[in-house]
Amino acid sequence: MAVPSCTASLRSFECRTDPDFSGRFPRPEIPTSGASRFSCKAGGGSASRGLSVHGLSSSLIYRFPPNFVRQLSTKARRNCSNIGVAQIVAASWSNKELDNTPSPPAVKAVDAAAAASFVAPVAENVTGVEEDVAAVVDSVLGENVQPEDLTDDVGYSSFLTSRGSMAIHAGERLGRGIASDAITTPVFNTSAYFFKKTQELIDFKEKRHVSYEYGRYGNYTTEVLEQKMSALEGAESTLFVASGMCASTCLMWALVPAGGHIVTTTDCYRKTRIFIEKILIPKMGVKATVIDPADVGALEAALSRNDVTLFFTESPTNPFLRCVDIELVSKLCHDKGALVVVDGTFASPINQQALSLGADLVIHSATKYLAGHNDVLAGCISGPTKLVSVVRDMHHILGGTLNPNAAYLIIRGMKTLECRVQQQNRTASRMAEILEAHPKVSRVYYPGLASHPEHELAKKQMTGFGGVVSFEVDGDLHRTIKFVDNLKIPYIAPSFGGVESIVDQPAIMSYWDLSQADRAKYGILDNLVRFSFGVESFEDLKRDILQALDTI
């Protein structure tokens, strides 16, 4: 492929020919007249490819004037970041065979202009080439440099039935608004977007032109990710933000008014509870009712006695993997005018689709299963456009924007989401059974076990039970520490859902600032272990856990 490059001189540009070992093409006679003419030098011997009277040979390597490169790079920047548009145009010239195969009109125009430039003064050459470059770039990429609509209904459900397939193709091969023929989505590292004319800006402001304005309000890489997540969750819209906690707090700021009432569960991510207790209640005058995840009666009582705005729950919960009857609580809440938000991080959209069960919104810490490689922080909210838009407006004010590089990492990670989650499901299910039967384990929390209090509910609303198993070692804090420290494979770290196995002791990792008695109020005993299974070999993980138990 011919690649354009700048020459050092503004007075001329040149092409050199590659050697032709077949001797098929005679060297053409090219008229020259001093430095003001365009020269063609043979390279690599006397037998070399040259020029056709109808255009340029496919073997020529062209060197274009600076204005040519500037014109191309400007168009390339507007359309698709660093796609390499110059190579596309150069290929249109250089890849044309020397037979009589008709060329596209735009390419013919450029060929004709290039042929004419052989006998034209340099000043005229530069102007003509610029005009023809503009015509070719517009022909290849389109005059509109920004996607007109990134939210078309691309109809994934009409031919993709697997969520694994959607995780690979949604937002990219299907319905991508980015002008690129790359398989992978480009990363748009930009803080702002420009408008060609003031009228285009006015059209944007009055919603006649689709674009972005500032990096906090959107990014084309992130838009692809949001489309992908919407397809997985069956949602109209998705918003990605900088972390899972950012998703939770931004959602509550947006949807719970001052003086409103929120219902949540006893078992949940600790920082979510802290935000409700230390921010919403004292600073916003919000009232909160905390119930057991399975206590439907307590939910009904809270709904009947209070003007509840929002029921916020995890399912499964952290760290005891309790399950909420999403279909039932959604009906109860909707009858009273309350919204239902489900944090589905522990399930992932592969194992559970909360929206189809009746929830209004579903959120995820994308740091976990979605990204899947323990290398990025992100969170997302999915649901109907009318609700997600309210949260999005709040997000535009608060910030917490997802970096486009992080968006790219999540897009890449999601392409293996189904493979990873299914492997983690299998490993966790088998290890939960082994742990439950082990004499040095006093209790196991996993919704895939018949002993779990919501096992039947989990079977009803989940297609897999996840890769996290919590269990209590038969011993005290120090005996449990010994078990954790003797594990060879998992990292001691505060996360889950990645390809690497992770283990932590919640009493130390998340609740160490509380006294033992205060930890016990939340059910966090000193011997509790939360084990997130990665995608390592089941046999390796089994041997590692059993040998660590043997040491205590």
XYZ file of N, CA and C in Angstrom, residues 182-335:
462
model
N -11.843 -0.491 11.207
C -11.075 -1.288 12.162
C -12.004 -2.230 12.912
N -11.521 -3.432 13.205
C -12.321 -4.380 13.985
C -12.502 -3.859 15.403
N -11.439 -3.341 15.970
C -11.527 -2.818 17.333
C -11.957 -1.355 17.310
N -12.596 -0.939 18.374
C -13.086 0.439 18.484
C -11.935 1.400 18.762
N -11.825 2.495 18.014
C -10.769 3.478 18.297
C -10.964 4.131 19.659
N -9.873 4.577 20.242
C -9.921 5.312 21.509
C -9.845 6.801 21.189
N -10.858 7.542 21.574
C -10.920 8.967 21.290
C -10.442 9.745 22.512
N -9.156 10.005 22.553
C -8.577 10.767 23.654
C -8.749 12.260 23.388
N -9.913 12.758 23.679
C -10.181 14.176 23.469
C -10.977 14.730 24.633
N -10.705 15.973 24.960
C -11.438 16.628 26.046
C -12.583 17.479 25.522
N -12.569 17.770 24.216
C -13.612 18.616 23.644
C -13.806 18.266 22.171
N -14.893 18.762 21.586
C -15.241 18.502 20.192
C -15.478 19.834 19.495
N -15.031 19.939 18.244
C -15.189 21.207 17.537
C -16.348 21.141 16.559
N -16.779 22.332 16.147
C -17.852 22.473 15.178
C -17.313 23.219 13.966
N -17.708 22.781 12.763
C -17.151 23.353 11.540
C -17.574 24.806 11.353
N -18.789 25.097 11.720
C -19.323 26.444 11.597
C -20.178 26.743 12.820
N -20.389 28.023 13.076
C -21.242 28.408 14.198
C -22.654 27.870 14.013
N -23.119 27.837 12.754
C -24.461 27.328 12.509
C -24.577 25.869 12.938
N -23.503 25.091 12.753
C -23.529 23.699 13.191
C -23.637 23.614 14.714
N -22.956 24.521 15.412
C -23.073 24.583 16.868
C -24.505 24.932 17.278
N -25.102 25.895 16.584
C -26.490 26.263 16.893
C -27.415 25.083 16.631
N -27.184 24.380 15.513
C -27.992 23.194 15.210
C -27.843 22.144 16.302
N -26.633 22.011 16.825
C -26.391 21.068 17.923
C -27.170 21.493 19.167
N -27.102 22.770 19.479
C -27.802 23.263 20.666
C -29.307 23.092 20.541
N -29.811 23.203 19.313
C -31.250 23.078 19.083
C -31.646 21.673 18.626
N -30.689 20.734 18.819
C -30.941 19.297 18.610
C -31.279 18.926 17.164
N -30.711 19.673 16.240
C -30.822 19.293 14.825
C -29.560 18.598 14.337
N -28.519 18.612 15.150
C -27.249 17.996 14.795
C -26.767 17.171 15.977
N -26.416 15.920 15.716
C -25.983 15.014 16.782
C -24.468 15.046 16.895
N -23.974 15.370 18.059
C -22.536 15.395 18.297
C -22.316 15.464 19.803
N -21.084 15.680 20.196
C -20.771 15.994 21.580
C -20.179 17.392 21.612
N -20.058 17.932 22.803
C -19.517 19.280 22.953
C -18.278 19.263 23.832
N -18.382 18.564 24.950
C -17.294 18.530 25.933
C -17.131 17.101 26.414
N -15.903 16.741 26.748
C -15.606 15.360 27.091
C -16.398 14.804 28.260
N -16.833 15.683 29.155
C -17.611 15.202 30.294
C -19.008 14.768 29.878
N -19.467 15.268 28.720
C -20.823 14.970 28.271
C -20.890 13.750 27.358
N -19.758 13.237 26.947
C -19.803 12.052 26.108
C -18.533 11.850 25.316
N -18.354 10.621 24.857
C -17.171 10.245 24.094
C -17.565 9.097 23.178
N -17.039 9.088 21.961
C -17.451 8.076 20.994
C -17.047 6.661 21.427
N -15.902 6.511 22.071
C -15.507 5.197 22.570
C -16.469 4.729 23.652
N -16.789 5.629 24.564
C -17.714 5.302 25.640
C -19.109 5.013 25.100
N -19.498 5.708 24.020
C -20.808 5.471 23.412
C -20.939 4.032 22.917
N -19.867 3.507 22.337
C -19.872 2.106 21.897
C -20.086 1.183 23.094
N -19.374 1.447 24.175
C -19.506 0.643 25.386
C -20.931 0.704 25.930
N -21.526 1.874 25.937
C -22.884 2.022 26.463
C -23.892 1.268 25.603
N -23.699 1.301 24.288
C -24.585 0.522 23.416
C -24.443 -0.976 23.688
N -23.226 -1.405 23.901
C -22.980 -2.830 24.170
C -23.684 -3.265 25.452
N -23.581 -2.432 26.486
C -24.200 -2.771 27.758
C -25.721 -2.737 27.655
N -26.259 -1.787 26.923
C -27.714 -1.726 26.738
C -28.227 -2.986 26.055
N -27.479 -3.479 25.073
C -27.885 -4.713 24.392
C -27.888 -5.890 25.353
N -26.882 -5.967 26.220
C -26.798 -7.084 27.168
C -27.935 -7.057 28.178
N -28.285 -5.872 28.647
C -29.319 -5.752 29.671
C -30.722 -5.584 29.092
N -30.833 -5.466 27.766
C -32.141 -5.214 27.173
C -32.676 -3.858 27.573
N -31.779 -2.874 27.658
C -32.135 -1.531 28.135
C -32.196 -0.548 26.978
N -32.966 0.505 27.152
C -33.005 1.572 26.153
C -31.740 2.407 26.193
N -31.172 2.575 27.370
C -30.040 3.488 27.517
C -29.134 3.013 28.642
N -27.858 3.363 28.533
C -26.876 3.049 29.576
C -25.949 4.238 29.752
N -25.608 4.527 30.983
C -24.625 5.554 31.310
C -23.446 4.906 32.003
N -22.240 5.134 31.500
C -21.029 4.673 32.171
C -20.361 5.826 32.883
N -19.880 5.551 34.099
C -19.208 6.565 34.906
C -17.915 5.974 35.455
N -17.231 6.757 36.301
C -15.855 6.436 36.661
C -15.683 5.265 37.618
N -16.732 4.865 38.328
C -16.618 3.733 39.252
C -18.006 3.232 39.615
N -18.065 2.060 40.201
C -19.344 1.527 40.643
C -19.964 2.388 41.724
N -19.146 2.884 42.625
C -19.651 3.742 43.692
C -20.161 5.066 43.119
N -19.497 5.557 42.087
C -19.965 6.774 41.410
C -21.345 6.534 40.806
N -21.569 5.343 40.250
C -22.879 5.021 39.675
C -23.961 5.054 40.755
N -23.683 4.458 41.910
C -24.668 4.410 42.997
C -24.979 5.796 43.540
N -23.940 6.567 43.824
C -24.164 7.882 44.433
C -24.821 8.854 43.455
N -24.370 8.825 42.220
C -24.954 9.724 41.209
C -26.431 9.394 41.008
N -26.757 8.111 40.989
C -28.151 7.694 40.824
C -29.011 8.185 41.988
N -28.513 8.025 43.216
C -29.301 8.437 44.376
C -29.454 9.955 44.439
N -28.380 10.684 44.095
C -28.484 12.139 44.055
C -29.570 12.561 43.070
N -29.631 11.865 41.960
C -30.546 12.265 40.893
C -31.996 11.887 41.171
N -32.217 10.731 41.789
C -33.571 10.185 41.872
C -34.228 10.300 43.251
N -33.440 10.543 44.285
C -34.024 10.665 45.632
C -34.044 12.144 46.019
N -35.214 12.764 46.126
C -35.281 14.192 46.450
C -34.984 14.448 47.924
N -34.695 15.675 48.244
C -34.527 16.068 49.649
C -35.816 15.742 50.399
N -35.669 15.065 51.544
C -36.829 14.662 52.319
C -37.484 13.394 51.816
N -36.922 12.759 50.792
C -37.479 11.521 50.269
C -37.226 10.338 51.187
N -37.675 9.178 50.758
C -37.532 7.975 51.588
C -36.937 6.858 50.728
N -35.930 6.210 51.252
C -35.263 5.125 50.549
C -35.311 3.863 51.402
N -35.535 2.741 50.751
C -35.486 1.440 51.430
C -34.299 0.678 50.860
N -33.506 0.091 51.745
C -32.365 -0.712 51.309
C -32.244 -1.935 52.208
N -31.225 -2.751 51.974
C -31.117 -4.029 52.693
C -29.947 -4.038 53.668
N -30.052 -4.911 54.638
C -29.018 -5.023 55.663
C -27.686 -5.471 55.081
N -27.747 -6.419 54.163
C -26.529 -6.930 53.556
C -26.286 -6.182 52.255
N -25.221 -5.382 52.222
C -24.919 -4.610 51.023
C -23.477 -4.128 51.101
N -23.020 -3.556 50.018
C -21.681 -2.977 49.993
C -21.605 -1.877 51.036
N -20.572 -1.924 51.853
C -20.522 -1.040 53.008
C -20.513 0.441 52.625
N -19.805 0.801 51.575
C -19.723 2.223 51.200
C -21.084 2.752 50.743
N -21.922 1.902 50.170
C -23.278 2.333 49.818
C -24.050 2.696 51.073
N -23.957 1.839 52.087
C -24.638 2.113 53.342
C -24.098 3.384 53.998
N -22.780 3.590 53.937
C -22.182 4.794 54.527
C -22.686 6.056 53.818
N -22.823 6.003 52.495
C -23.323 7.161 51.754
C -24.740 7.513 52.193
N -25.573 6.492 52.382
C -26.946 6.742 52.834
C -26.953 7.313 54.248
N -26.149 6.707 55.141
C -26.166 7.093 56.551
C -25.508 8.449 56.808
N -24.435 8.762 56.076
C -23.653 9.951 56.399
C -23.867 11.122 55.444
N -24.479 10.862 54.294
C -24.700 11.945 53.330
C -26.189 12.203 53.112
N -26.909 11.186 52.646
C -28.313 11.396 52.308
C -29.164 11.742 53.527
N -28.969 11.015 54.613
C -29.826 11.237 55.787
C -29.540 12.583 56.458
N -28.293 12.863 56.882
C -28.081 14.132 57.593
C -28.057 15.364 56.702
N -27.627 15.248 55.449
C -27.442 16.425 54.608
C -28.597 16.687 53.641
N -29.381 15.651 53.359
C -30.492 15.804 52.430
C -31.848 15.596 53.100
N -31.827 15.242 54.383
C -33.078 14.993 55.094
C -33.811 13.765 54.591
N -33.086 12.857 53.975
C -33.690 11.625 53.458
C -33.912 10.650 54.603
N -35.037 9.946 54.566
C -35.310 8.898 55.547
C -34.956 7.550 54.924
N -34.530 6.627 55.752
C -34.127 5.323 55.240
C -34.690 4.208 56.105
N -35.159 3.167 55.446
C -35.596 1.944 56.120
C -34.709 0.806 55.628
N -34.151 0.059 56.566
C -33.254 -1.042 56.219
C -33.944 -2.351 56.565
N -34.029 -3.258 55.588
C -34.740 -4.524 55.791
C -33.850 -5.698 55.403
N -34.229 -6.865 55.872
C -33.564 -8.086 55.431
C -33.887 -8.296 53.948
N -32.920 -8.757 53.138
C -33.170 -8.904 51.699
C -34.392 -9.749 51.342
N -34.716 -10.742 52.165
C -35.827 -11.634 51.851
C -37.108 -11.299 52.611
N -37.082 -10.219 53.401
C -38.240 -9.884 54.229
C -39.233 -9.038 53.431
N -40.095 -9.707 52.680
C -41.076 -9.019 51.849
C -42.084 -8.268 52.716
N -42.424 -8.843 53.872
C -43.358 -8.189 54.782
C -42.845 -6.845 55.256
N -41.536 -6.772 55.551
C -40.939 -5.506 55.988
C -40.981 -4.480 54.868
N -40.806 -4.925 53.635
C -40.888 -4.010 52.505
C -42.314 -3.483 52.351
N -43.289 -4.370 52.448
C -44.691 -3.952 52.333
C -45.041 -2.943 53.412
N -44.558 -3.179 54.639
C -44.833 -2.255 55.739
C -44.211 -0.885 55.472
N -42.967 -0.879 54.983
C -42.299 0.389 54.698
C -43.022 1.151 53.590
N -43.516 0.435 52.594
C -44.227 1.076 51.486
C -45.566 1.658 51.922
N -46.220 0.963 52.842
C -47.551 1.428 53.276
C -47.460 2.588 54.262
N -46.392 2.646 55.041
C -46.275 3.680 56.072
C -45.569 4.946 55.582
N -44.841 4.829 54.489
C -44.019 5.953 54.042
C -44.218 6.209 52.549
N -43.893 7.414 52.160
C -43.898 7.753 50.733
C -42.516 7.404 50.183
N -42.345 6.132 49.877
C -41.026 5.630 49.474
C -40.727 6.064 48.038
N -39.545 6.623 47.853
C -39.100 7.055 46.529
C -38.396 5.927 45.791
N -37.557 5.204 46.533
C -36.644 4.271 45.869
C -36.363 3.063 46.749
N -36.427 1.880 46.152
C -35.944 0.664 46.810
C -34.637 0.290 46.121
N -33.559 0.338 46.883
C -32.225 0.069 46.349
C -31.699 -1.217 46.970
N -31.409 -2.186 46.128
C -30.952 -3.473 46.647
C -29.907 -4.091 45.748
N -29.077 -4.922 46.320
C -28.192 -5.791 45.554
C -28.853 -7.153 45.454
N -28.565 -7.867 44.398
C -29.029 -9.252 44.285
C -28.165 -9.965 43.248
N -27.345 -10.901 43.700
C -27.028 -11.264 45.076
C -26.320 -10.127 45.826
N -26.378 -10.229 47.170
C -25.829 -9.168 48.009
C -24.372 -9.446 48.359
N -23.757 -8.449 48.940
C -22.346 -8.524 49.336
C -22.229 -8.436 50.859
N -21.622 -9.390 51.536
C -20.874 -10.538 51.005
C -21.600 -11.879 51.126
N -22.874 -11.868 51.620
C -23.529 -13.143 51.921
C -24.353 -13.699 50.758
N -24.348 -13.020 49.629
C -24.962 -13.531 48.410
C -26.446 -13.863 48.602
N -27.134 -13.020 49.384
C -28.578 -13.159 49.536
C -29.257 -12.703 48.237
N -30.409 -13.255 47.957
C -31.118 -12.922 46.717
C -32.467 -12.288 47.029
N -32.814 -11.283 46.256
C -34.081 -10.579 46.389
C -35.003 -11.025 45.259
N -36.269 -11.251 45.600
C -37.254 -11.619 44.571
C -37.567 -10.360 43.760
N -36.825 -10.171 42.685
C -36.911 -8.924 41.922
C -38.294 -8.720 41.317
N -38.877 -9.775 40.812
C -40.202 -9.659 40.198
C -41.251 -9.243 41.222
N -41.206 -9.858 42.403
C -42.191 -9.557 43.437
C -42.014 -8.147 43.990
N -40.788 -7.792 44.361
C -40.584 -6.463 44.957
C -40.857 -5.357 43.940
N -40.614 -5.635 42.671
C -40.905 -4.626 41.646
C -42.396 -4.349 41.577
N -43.196 -5.402 41.653
C -44.646 -5.227 41.626
C -45.123 -4.445 42.852
N -44.610 -4.815 44.020
C -45.015 -4.140 45.249
C -44.648 -2.653 45.215
N -43.441 -2.370 44.771
C -42.974 -0.977 44.742
C -43.718 -0.160 43.699
N -43.937 -0.744 42.546
C -44.616 0.000 41.488
C -46.066 0.325 41.861
N -46.675 -0.569 42.607
C -48.043 -0.303 43.056
C -48.109 0.915 43.973
